[in-house]
PDB file of C-alpha atoms and ligand atoms in Angstrom:
ATOM      1  CA  UNK A   1       0.442 -23.748  -0.373  1.00  0.00           C
ATOM      2  CA  UNK A   2       0.588 -21.133   2.007  1.00  0.00           C
ATOM      3  CA  UNK A   3       0.793 -17.586   0.903  1.00  0.00           C
ATOM      4  CA  UNK A   4       0.830 -13.764   0.849  1.00  0.00           C
ATOM      5  CA  UNK A   5      -0.579 -11.241  -1.174  1.00  0.00           C
ATOM      6  CA  UNK A   6       1.482  -7.891  -0.280  1.00  0.00           C
ATOM      7  CA  UNK A   7      -0.272  -5.562  -2.599  1.00  0.00           C
ATOM      8  CA  UNK A   8      -3.610  -5.103  -3.538  1.00  0.00           C
ATOM      9  CA  UNK A   9      -6.920  -2.835  -3.947  1.00  0.00           C
ATOM     10  CA  UNK A  10      -9.173  -5.007  -3.338  1.00  0.00           C
ATOM     11  CA  UNK A  11     -11.335  -2.817  -0.160  1.00  0.00           C
ATOM     12  CA  UNK A  12     -11.342   0.247  -2.685  1.00  0.00           C
ATOM     13  CA  UNK A  13     -14.683  -1.533  -3.743  1.00  0.00           C
ATOM     14  CA  UNK A  14     -16.410   0.996  -1.940  1.00  0.00           C
ATOM     15  CA  UNK A  15     -14.833   4.209  -2.970  1.00  0.00           C
ATOM     16  CA  UNK A  16     -17.078   6.448  -4.094  1.00  0.00           C
ATOM     17  CA  UNK A  17     -16.050   8.141  -8.642  1.00  0.00           C
ATOM     18  CA  UNK A  18     -12.999   6.302  -8.065  1.00  0.00           C
ATOM     19  CA  UNK A  19     -11.194   4.029 -11.545  1.00  0.00           C
ATOM     20  CA  UNK A  20     -10.467   1.123  -9.757  1.00  0.00           C
ATOM     21  CA  UNK A  21     -13.680   0.666  -7.904  1.00  0.00           C
ATOM     22  CA  UNK A  22     -15.756   0.627 -11.399  1.00  0.00           C
ATOM     23  CA  UNK A  23     -12.761  -2.290 -12.121  1.00  0.00           C
ATOM     24  CA  UNK A  24     -13.964  -3.780  -9.263  1.00  0.00           C
ATOM     25  CA  UNK A  25     -17.918  -3.834 -10.079  1.00  0.00           C
ATOM     26  CA  UNK A  26     -17.100  -5.513 -13.460  1.00  0.00           C
ATOM     27  CA  UNK A  27     -15.728  -8.464 -10.919  1.00  0.00           C
ATOM     28  CA  UNK A  28     -19.696  -7.866  -9.280  1.00  0.00           C
ATOM     29  CA  UNK A  29     -18.488  -9.259  -6.355  1.00  0.00           C
ATOM     30  CA  UNK A  30     -18.327  -8.875  -2.536  1.00  0.00           C
ATOM     31  CA  UNK A  31     -15.027  -8.381  -1.218  1.00  0.00           C
ATOM     32  CA  UNK A  32     -15.868 -11.175   1.386  1.00  0.00           C
ATOM     33  CA  UNK A  33     -15.650 -13.369  -0.810  1.00  0.00           C
ATOM     34  CA  UNK A  34     -13.109 -11.571  -2.824  1.00  0.00           C
ATOM     35  CA  UNK A  35     -11.533 -13.415   0.073  1.00  0.00           C
ATOM     36  CA  UNK A  36     -12.803 -16.630   0.390  1.00  0.00           C
ATOM     37  CA  UNK A  37     -11.861 -16.992  -2.858  1.00  0.00           C
ATOM     38  CA  UNK A  38      -8.232 -16.213  -1.711  1.00  0.00           C
ATOM     39  CA  UNK A  39      -7.755 -18.713   0.817  1.00  0.00           C
ATOM     40  CA  UNK A  40      -9.303 -21.450  -0.891  1.00  0.00           C
ATOM     41  CA  UNK A  41      -5.961 -20.927  -2.655  1.00  0.00           C
ATOM     42  CA  UNK A  42      -4.192 -20.565   0.713  1.00  0.00           C
ATOM     43  CA  UNK A  43      -3.266 -16.825   0.979  1.00  0.00           C
ATOM     44  CA  UNK A  44      -3.871 -16.350   3.881  1.00  0.00           C
ATOM     45  CA  UNK A  45      -3.074 -13.232   4.536  1.00  0.00           C
ATOM     46  CA  UNK A  46      -3.424  -9.946   2.845  1.00  0.00           C
ATOM     47  CA  UNK A  47      -1.877  -6.514   2.568  1.00  0.00           C
ATOM     48  CA  UNK A  48      -4.859  -3.629   1.357  1.00  0.00           C
ATOM     49  CA  UNK A  49      -2.346  -0.388  -0.285  1.00  0.00           C
ATOM     50  CA  UNK A  50      -3.616   3.291   0.412  1.00  0.00           C
ATOM     51  CA  UNK A  51      -3.157   5.434  -3.048  1.00  0.00           C
ATOM     52  CA  UNK A  52      -4.637   8.806  -0.950  1.00  0.00           C
ATOM     53  CA  UNK A  53      -6.467   9.976   2.435  1.00  0.00           C
ATOM     54  CA  UNK A  54      -9.076   9.051   1.896  1.00  0.00           C
ATOM     55  CA  UNK A  55      -8.609   5.383   0.146  1.00  0.00           C
ATOM     56  CA  UNK A  56      -5.923   4.647   2.989  1.00  0.00           C
ATOM     57  CA  UNK A  57      -8.876   5.345   5.578  1.00  0.00           C
ATOM     58  CA  UNK A  58     -10.787   2.419   3.046  1.00  0.00           C
ATOM     59  CA  UNK A  59      -7.869  -0.191   3.981  1.00  0.00           C
ATOM     60  CA  UNK A  60      -7.784   0.419   6.933  1.00  0.00           C
ATOM     61  CA  UNK A  61     -10.633  -0.079   7.268  1.00  0.00           C
ATOM     62  CA  UNK A  62     -11.446  -3.413   5.853  1.00  0.00           C
ATOM     63  CA  UNK A  63      -7.962  -4.407   8.192  1.00  0.00           C
ATOM     64  CA  UNK A  64     -10.200  -3.466  10.931  1.00  0.00           C
ATOM     65  CA  UNK A  65     -12.907  -5.704   9.707  1.00  0.00           C
ATOM     66  CA  UNK A  66     -10.982  -8.811   8.950  1.00  0.00           C
ATOM     67  CA  UNK A  67      -8.664 -10.924  10.782  1.00  0.00           C
ATOM     68  CA  UNK A  68      -6.642 -10.971   7.341  1.00  0.00           C
ATOM     69  CA  UNK A  69      -6.109  -8.326   6.112  1.00  0.00           C
ATOM     70  CA  UNK A  70      -3.160  -5.508   7.374  1.00  0.00           C
ATOM     71  CA  UNK A  71      -3.354  -1.636   5.508  1.00  0.00           C
ATOM     72  CA  UNK A  72      -1.060   0.401   4.689  1.00  0.00           C
ATOM     73  CA  UNK A  73      -1.200   4.010   4.351  1.00  0.00           C
ATOM     74  CA  UNK A  74      -0.292   6.197   1.371  1.00  0.00           C
ATOM     75  CA  UNK A  75      -0.045   8.978  -1.068  1.00  0.00           C
ATOM     76  CA  UNK A  76       0.934   7.269  -4.534  1.00  0.00           C
ATOM     77  CA  UNK A  77       3.217   9.256  -7.002  1.00  0.00           C
ATOM     78  CA  UNK A  78       0.361  10.156  -9.627  1.00  0.00           C
ATOM     79  CA  UNK A  79      -1.964  11.795  -6.451  1.00  0.00           C
ATOM     80  CA  UNK A  80       0.467  14.467  -4.816  1.00  0.00           C
ATOM     81  CA  UNK A  81      -0.685  17.381  -6.147  1.00  0.00           C
ATOM     82  CA  UNK A  82      -3.845  17.271  -4.163  1.00  0.00           C
ATOM     83  CA  UNK A  83      -2.260  17.001  -0.765  1.00  0.00           C
ATOM     84  CA  UNK A  84       1.224  19.257  -1.856  1.00  0.00           C
ATOM     85  CA  UNK A  85      -0.391  22.937  -0.172  1.00  0.00           C
ATOM     86  CA  UNK A  86      -2.976  20.948   1.981  1.00  0.00           C
ATOM     87  CA  UNK A  87      -1.665  21.858   5.285  1.00  0.00           C
ATOM     88  CA  UNK A  88      -3.802  19.132   6.884  1.00  0.00           C
ATOM     89  CA  UNK A  89      -2.272  15.731   4.979  1.00  0.00           C
ATOM     90  CA  UNK A  90       0.174  14.944   7.707  1.00  0.00           C
ATOM     91  CA  UNK A  91      -2.234  15.384  10.729  1.00  0.00           C
ATOM     92  CA  UNK A  92      -4.574  13.237   8.498  1.00  0.00           C
ATOM     93  CA  UNK A  93      -1.947  10.575   7.808  1.00  0.00           C
ATOM     94  CA  UNK A  94      -0.696  10.593  10.963  1.00  0.00           C
ATOM     95  CA  UNK A  95      -3.123   9.823  12.838  1.00  0.00           C
ATOM     96  CA  UNK A  96      -4.193   6.978  10.650  1.00  0.00           C
ATOM     97  CA  UNK A  97      -0.875   6.253  11.012  1.00  0.00           C
ATOM     98  CA  UNK A  98      -2.019   4.951  14.903  1.00  0.00           C
ATOM     99  CA  UNK A  99      -5.126   3.106  13.517  1.00  0.00           C
ATOM    100  CA  UNK A 100      -4.443  -1.266  14.262  1.00  0.00           C
ATOM    101  CA  UNK A 101      -3.106  -3.261  11.639  1.00  0.00           C
ATOM    102  CA  UNK A 102      -1.451  -0.511   9.671  1.00  0.00           C
ATOM    103  CA  UNK A 103       1.887  -2.633   9.199  1.00  0.00           C
ATOM    104  CA  UNK A 104       3.701  -0.219   6.082  1.00  0.00           C
ATOM    105  CA  UNK A 105       3.229   3.153   4.615  1.00  0.00           C
ATOM    106  CA  UNK A 106       2.761   3.035   0.902  1.00  0.00           C
ATOM    107  CA  UNK A 107       2.301   3.058  -2.404  1.00  0.00           C
ATOM    108  CA  UNK A 108       4.754   5.581  -2.182  1.00  0.00           C
ATOM    109  CA  UNK A 109       7.640   6.455  -4.560  1.00  0.00           C
ATOM    110  CA  UNK A 110       8.173   8.794  -8.152  1.00  0.00           C
ATOM    111  CA  UNK A 111       6.597   8.314 -11.086  1.00  0.00           C
ATOM    112  CA  UNK A 112       7.869   9.973 -14.257  1.00  0.00           C
ATOM    113  CA  UNK A 113       6.552   7.927 -16.539  1.00  0.00           C
ATOM    114  CA  UNK A 114       2.804   8.113 -16.368  1.00  0.00           C
ATOM    115  CA  UNK A 115       3.752  12.081 -15.496  1.00  0.00           C
ATOM    116  CA  UNK A 116       0.165  13.051 -13.171  1.00  0.00           C
ATOM    117  CA  UNK A 117       1.870  15.823 -10.599  1.00  0.00           C
ATOM    118  CA  UNK A 118       4.599  17.322 -11.016  1.00  0.00           C
ATOM    119  CA  UNK A 119       7.417  15.821  -9.602  1.00  0.00           C
ATOM    120  CA  UNK A 120       7.960  18.529  -7.154  1.00  0.00           C
ATOM    121  CA  UNK A 121       5.086  17.598  -5.904  1.00  0.00           C
ATOM    122  CA  UNK A 122       6.168  13.830  -6.459  1.00  0.00           C
ATOM    123  CA  UNK A 123       9.352  14.339  -3.574  1.00  0.00           C
ATOM    124  CA  UNK A 124       7.825  16.382  -1.613  1.00  0.00           C
ATOM    125  CA  UNK A 125       5.710  13.498  -1.187  1.00  0.00           C
ATOM    126  CA  UNK A 126       8.027  11.474  -1.098  1.00  0.00           C
ATOM    127  CA  UNK A 127       9.971  13.243   1.819  1.00  0.00           C
ATOM    128  CA  UNK A 128       7.642  13.385   4.464  1.00  0.00           C
ATOM    129  CA  UNK A 129       6.723  10.204   4.136  1.00  0.00           C
ATOM    130  CA  UNK A 130      10.014   8.519   4.096  1.00  0.00           C
ATOM    131  CA  UNK A 131       9.984  11.064   6.963  1.00  0.00           C
ATOM    132  CA  UNK A 132       6.855   8.849   8.451  1.00  0.00           C
ATOM    133  CA  UNK A 133       8.044   6.006   7.671  1.00  0.00           C
ATOM    134  CA  UNK A 134      11.480   6.397  10.324  1.00  0.00           C
ATOM    135  CA  UNK A 135       9.917   8.575  12.043  1.00  0.00           C
ATOM    136  CA  UNK A 136       7.043   6.081  13.411  1.00  0.00           C
ATOM    137  CA  UNK A 137       9.764   2.580  12.176  1.00  0.00           C
ATOM    138  CA  UNK A 138       7.603   1.164   9.671  1.00  0.00           C
ATOM    139  CA  UNK A 139       8.704  -0.155   6.347  1.00  0.00           C
ATOM    140  CA  UNK A 140       7.993   1.064   2.645  1.00  0.00           C
ATOM    141  CA  UNK A 141       5.592   0.336  -0.596  1.00  0.00           C
ATOM    142  CA  UNK A 142       7.483   1.635  -2.756  1.00  0.00           C
ATOM    143  CA  UNK A 143       6.255   2.247  -6.557  1.00  0.00           C
ATOM    144  CA  UNK A 144       9.182   3.738  -8.144  1.00  0.00           C
ATOM    145  CA  UNK A 145       8.238   4.468 -12.281  1.00  0.00           C
ATOM    146  CA  UNK A 146      11.656   5.948 -14.757  1.00  0.00           C
ATOM    147  CA  UNK A 147      12.743   7.510 -12.035  1.00  0.00           C
ATOM    148  CA  UNK A 148      14.880   5.280 -10.232  1.00  0.00           C
ATOM    149  CA  UNK A 149      18.003   8.807 -10.279  1.00  0.00           C
ATOM    150  CA  UNK A 150      15.947  11.189  -8.448  1.00  0.00           C
ATOM    151  CA  UNK A 151      14.694   7.957  -6.109  1.00  0.00           C
ATOM    152  CA  UNK A 152      17.966   7.033  -4.829  1.00  0.00           C
ATOM    153  CA  UNK A 153      19.781   9.764  -4.472  1.00  0.00           C
ATOM    154  CA  UNK A 154      16.610  10.703  -1.553  1.00  0.00           C
ATOM    155  CA  UNK A 155      16.109   7.475  -0.535  1.00  0.00           C
ATOM    156  CA  UNK A 156      20.611   7.545   0.077  1.00  0.00           C
ATOM    157  CA  UNK A 157      20.297  10.686   2.114  1.00  0.00           C
ATOM    158  CA  UNK A 158      18.562   8.747   5.263  1.00  0.00           C
ATOM    159  CA  UNK A 159      22.077   6.684   5.105  1.00  0.00           C
ATOM    160  CA  UNK A 160      20.366   2.328   5.798  1.00  0.00           C
ATOM    161  CA  UNK A 161      17.915   3.931   8.203  1.00  0.00           C
ATOM    162  CA  UNK A 162      14.961   2.136   6.192  1.00  0.00           C
ATOM    163  CA  UNK A 163      12.619  -0.598   5.454  1.00  0.00           C
ATOM    164  CA  UNK A 164      10.564  -1.086   2.852  1.00  0.00           C
ATOM    165  CA  UNK A 165      10.007  -2.643  -0.771  1.00  0.00           C
ATOM    166  CA  UNK A 166      10.587  -1.973  -4.182  1.00  0.00           C
ATOM    167  CA  UNK A 167       6.261  -2.885  -4.881  1.00  0.00           C
ATOM    168  CA  UNK A 168       5.850  -4.294  -9.718  1.00  0.00           C
ATOM    169  CA  UNK A 169      10.113  -4.160  -9.432  1.00  0.00           C
ATOM    170  CA  UNK A 170      10.456  -4.623 -13.554  1.00  0.00           C
ATOM    171  CA  UNK A 171      13.784  -2.599 -13.726  1.00  0.00           C
ATOM    172  CA  UNK A 172      17.151  -3.118 -14.553  1.00  0.00           C
ATOM    173  CA  UNK A 173      19.562  -5.411 -13.067  1.00  0.00           C
ATOM    174  CA  UNK A 174      21.656  -2.640 -12.149  1.00  0.00           C
ATOM    175  CA  UNK A 175      18.385  -0.753 -10.409  1.00  0.00           C
ATOM    176  CA  UNK A 176      18.120  -4.291  -8.464  1.00  0.00           C
ATOM    177  CA  UNK A 177      21.601  -4.464  -7.485  1.00  0.00           C
ATOM    178  CA  UNK A 178      21.403  -1.745  -5.478  1.00  0.00           C
ATOM    179  CA  UNK A 179      17.757  -2.536  -3.602  1.00  0.00           C
ATOM    180  CA  UNK A 180      19.692  -6.159  -2.934  1.00  0.00           C
ATOM    181  CA  UNK A 181      22.835  -3.621  -1.716  1.00  0.00           C
ATOM    182  CA  UNK A 182      20.422  -1.605   0.632  1.00  0.00           C
ATOM    183  CA  UNK A 183      18.438  -4.464   1.784  1.00  0.00           C
ATOM    184  CA  UNK A 184      15.309  -4.249  -0.034  1.00  0.00           C
ATOM    185  CA  UNK A 185      12.941  -6.680  -0.651  1.00  0.00           C
ATOM    186  CA  UNK A 186      11.736  -6.630  -4.605  1.00  0.00           C
ATOM    187  CA  UNK A 187       7.256  -7.076  -5.138  1.00  0.00           C
ATOM    188  CA  UNK A 188       7.109  -8.784  -8.057  1.00  0.00           C
ATOM    189  CA  UNK A 189       3.211  -9.759  -9.797  1.00  0.00           C
ATOM    190  CA  UNK A 190       1.952 -10.981 -13.016  1.00  0.00           C
ATOM    191  CA  UNK A 191       3.981  -9.185 -14.874  1.00  0.00           C
ATOM    192  CA  UNK A 192       6.285 -11.224 -14.863  1.00  0.00           C
ATOM    193  CA  UNK A 193       4.274 -14.323 -17.065  1.00  0.00           C
ATOM    194  CA  UNK A 194       3.860 -11.631 -20.077  1.00  0.00           C
ATOM    195  CA  UNK A 195       6.575  -9.393 -19.725  1.00  0.00           C
ATOM    196  CA  UNK A 196       8.622 -10.936 -23.092  1.00  0.00           C
ATOM    197  CA  UNK A 197      11.225  -8.837 -22.945  1.00  0.00           C
ATOM    198  CA  UNK A 198      14.570 -11.462 -22.216  1.00  0.00           C
ATOM    199  CA  UNK A 199      16.927  -8.543 -20.889  1.00  0.00           C
ATOM    200  CA  UNK A 200      13.466  -8.363 -17.655  1.00  0.00           C
ATOM    201  CA  UNK A 201      12.795 -12.255 -17.987  1.00  0.00           C
ATOM    202  CA  UNK A 202      16.725 -12.403 -16.485  1.00  0.00           C
ATOM    203  CA  UNK A 203      16.687 -10.071 -14.261  1.00  0.00           C
ATOM    204  CA  UNK A 204      13.438 -11.737 -12.200  1.00  0.00           C
ATOM    205  CA  UNK A 205      16.448 -15.343 -12.124  1.00  0.00           C
ATOM    206  CA  UNK A 206      18.499 -13.135 -10.411  1.00  0.00           C
ATOM    207  CA  UNK A 207      16.358 -12.306  -7.877  1.00  0.00           C
ATOM    208  CA  UNK A 208      17.332 -13.379  -4.287  1.00  0.00           C
ATOM    209  CA  UNK A 209      14.860 -15.608  -2.896  1.00  0.00           C
ATOM    210  CA  UNK A 210      15.224 -14.084   0.269  1.00  0.00           C
ATOM    211  CA  UNK A 211      13.793 -10.495  -1.190  1.00  0.00           C
ATOM    212  CA  UNK A 212      11.030 -11.369  -2.973  1.00  0.00           C
ATOM    213  CA  UNK A 213       7.731 -10.698  -2.405  1.00  0.00           C
ATOM    214  CA  UNK A 214       4.485 -11.952  -3.999  1.00  0.00           C
ATOM    215  CA  UNK A 215       1.922  -9.532  -4.929  1.00  0.00           C
ATOM    216  CA  UNK A 216      -0.819  -9.004  -7.288  1.00  0.00           C
ATOM    217  CA  UNK A 217      -1.568  -4.704  -7.381  1.00  0.00           C
ATOM    218  CA  UNK A 218      -4.970  -6.521  -8.016  1.00  0.00           C
ATOM    219  CA  UNK A 219      -8.241  -5.081  -9.564  1.00  0.00           C
ATOM    220  CA  UNK A 220      -4.417  -4.757 -11.934  1.00  0.00           C
ATOM    221  CA  UNK A 221      -2.407  -6.909 -13.759  1.00  0.00           C
ATOM    222  CA  UNK A 222      -4.419 -10.136 -13.894  1.00  0.00           C
ATOM    223  CA  UNK A 223      -1.387 -12.242 -14.465  1.00  0.00           C
ATOM    224  CA  UNK A 224      -0.953 -14.480 -17.913  1.00  0.00           C
ATOM    225  CA  UNK A 225      -3.839 -16.694 -18.565  1.00  0.00           C
ATOM    226  CA  UNK A 226      -6.370 -14.524 -17.432  1.00  0.00           C
ATOM    227  CA  UNK A 227      -5.128 -11.721 -19.187  1.00  0.00           C
ATOM    228  CA  UNK A 228      -8.512  -9.962 -19.695  1.00  0.00           C
ATOM    229  CA  UNK A 229     -10.225 -10.842 -16.873  1.00  0.00           C
ATOM    230  CA  UNK A 230     -10.077  -8.455 -13.413  1.00  0.00           C
ATOM    231  CA  UNK A 231      -7.289  -9.550 -11.425  1.00  0.00           C
ATOM    232  CA  UNK A 232      -7.725 -11.308  -7.001  1.00  0.00           C
ATOM    233  CA  UNK A 233      -5.981 -11.859  -4.804  1.00  0.00           C
ATOM    234  CA  UNK A 234      -6.002 -15.793  -5.501  1.00  0.00           C
ATOM    235  CA  UNK A 235      -3.835 -15.128  -8.972  1.00  0.00           C
ATOM    236  CA  UNK A 236      -1.144 -15.100  -6.481  1.00  0.00           C
ATOM    237  CA  UNK A 237      -0.888 -19.074  -6.708  1.00  0.00           C
ATOM    238  CA  UNK A 238      -0.067 -18.708 -10.754  1.00  0.00           C
ATOM    239  CA  UNK A 239       1.918 -16.010  -9.864  1.00  0.00           C
ATOM    240  CA  UNK A 240       4.163 -17.562  -7.662  1.00  0.00           C
ATOM    241  CA  UNK A 241       4.082 -21.115 -10.064  1.00  0.00           C
ATOM    242  CA  UNK A 242       5.206 -18.900 -13.014  1.00  0.00           C
ATOM    243  CA  UNK A 243       7.947 -17.697 -11.242  1.00  0.00           C
ATOM    244  CA  UNK A 244       9.588 -21.404  -9.912  1.00  0.00           C
ATOM    245  CA  UNK A 245       9.968 -21.455 -13.035  1.00  0.00           C
ATOM    246  CA  UNK A 246      11.210 -19.455 -14.500  1.00  0.00           C
ATOM    247  CA  UNK A 247      13.906 -19.151 -11.835  1.00  0.00           C
ATOM    248  CA  UNK A 248      13.846 -22.649 -11.859  1.00  0.00           C
ATOM    249  CA  UNK A 249      12.923 -23.564  -8.772  1.00  0.00           C
ATOM    250  CA  UNK A 250      10.639 -25.487  -6.306  1.00  0.00           C
ATOM    251  CA  UNK A 251       7.027 -23.239  -6.242  1.00  0.00           C
ATOM    252  CA  UNK A 252       6.986 -25.039  -2.412  1.00  0.00           C
ATOM    253  CA  UNK A 253      10.317 -23.244  -1.450  1.00  0.00           C
ATOM    254  CA  UNK A 254       9.320 -19.788  -3.611  1.00  0.00           C
ATOM    255  CA  UNK A 255       6.387 -20.269  -1.555  1.00  0.00           C
ATOM    256  CA  UNK A 256       7.176 -21.188   1.776  1.00  0.00           C
ATOM    257  CA  UNK A 257       9.965 -18.120   1.311  1.00  0.00           C
ATOM    258  CA  UNK A 258       8.172 -15.221  -0.015  1.00  0.00           C
ATOM    259  CA  UNK A 259       6.286 -16.447   2.964  1.00  0.00           C
ATOM    260  CA  UNK A 260       8.755 -15.901   5.629  1.00  0.00           C
ATOM    261  CA  UNK A 261       9.680 -12.670   3.422  1.00  0.00           C
ATOM    262  CA  UNK A 262       6.373 -10.646   4.453  1.00  0.00           C
ATOM    263  CA  UNK A 263       6.269 -11.422   7.817  1.00  0.00           C
ATOM    264  CA  UNK A 264       9.825 -10.727   7.981  1.00  0.00           C
ATOM    265  CA  UNK A 265       9.407  -7.345   6.010  1.00  0.00           C
ATOM    266  CA  UNK A 266       5.519  -5.836   7.815  1.00  0.00           C
ATOM    267  CA  UNK A 267       5.546  -8.092  11.659  1.00  0.00           C
ATOM    268  CA  UNK A 268       2.558  -9.945  10.693  1.00  0.00           C
TER     269      UNK A 268
HETATM  270 ZN1  LIG B 301      -0.461  -0.749  -5.623  1.00  0.00          ZN
END
């Protein structure tokens, strides 16, 4: 199999005082070893997704030194309170976008489930990043949770000129349909292996093959049967096999199609 992990946080192993870094330290191996283990399972490209400016710097640095890694630069909705009144945010963001192997903007979006940042801050930073995607002609990696009504209103203001993926999609058939109508890709991760909600399982079955991207969100969201361990990009294969069974699809066909989708969206 030739697979892509379109969403992981392996660059954050070296972040300081960071929850993600603490999880990686529990795994106790280097970033290079994590990548080698993934490659043994056929995961040949990885997109390292930034969650704030410092974290995006780490993703850009890793992409710069490792052939199989690509970077996404973004400010996660949880982090937006810290940036909303900082006048240097735009400049810092744009200087990172100019670095080699930056293939996307994100993760960005709205999260009204956790509400770690205020609504207005989340909306301001989402708009800033959508504007950047338009200006720099880059795809978006979108994180939207319990916030689709506001999200579609904002997204539709761009009148079909944006492209991207709804990462970690677990929402309704209705919002799946809206995403597909707008040409968005759908990111499926380990949640599919442990989500027992019949409605969600039915929704997964209806994702068009030509819109599926596979992702781990490692070190988070470890798939079954590895729950309790730290997630790693090598588990993309498990997610591919599980999803293909749920969709009654040939796993090799899902692997080929999802890899083609990743190449198409991110130009990698
Ligand atoms: Zn993520």
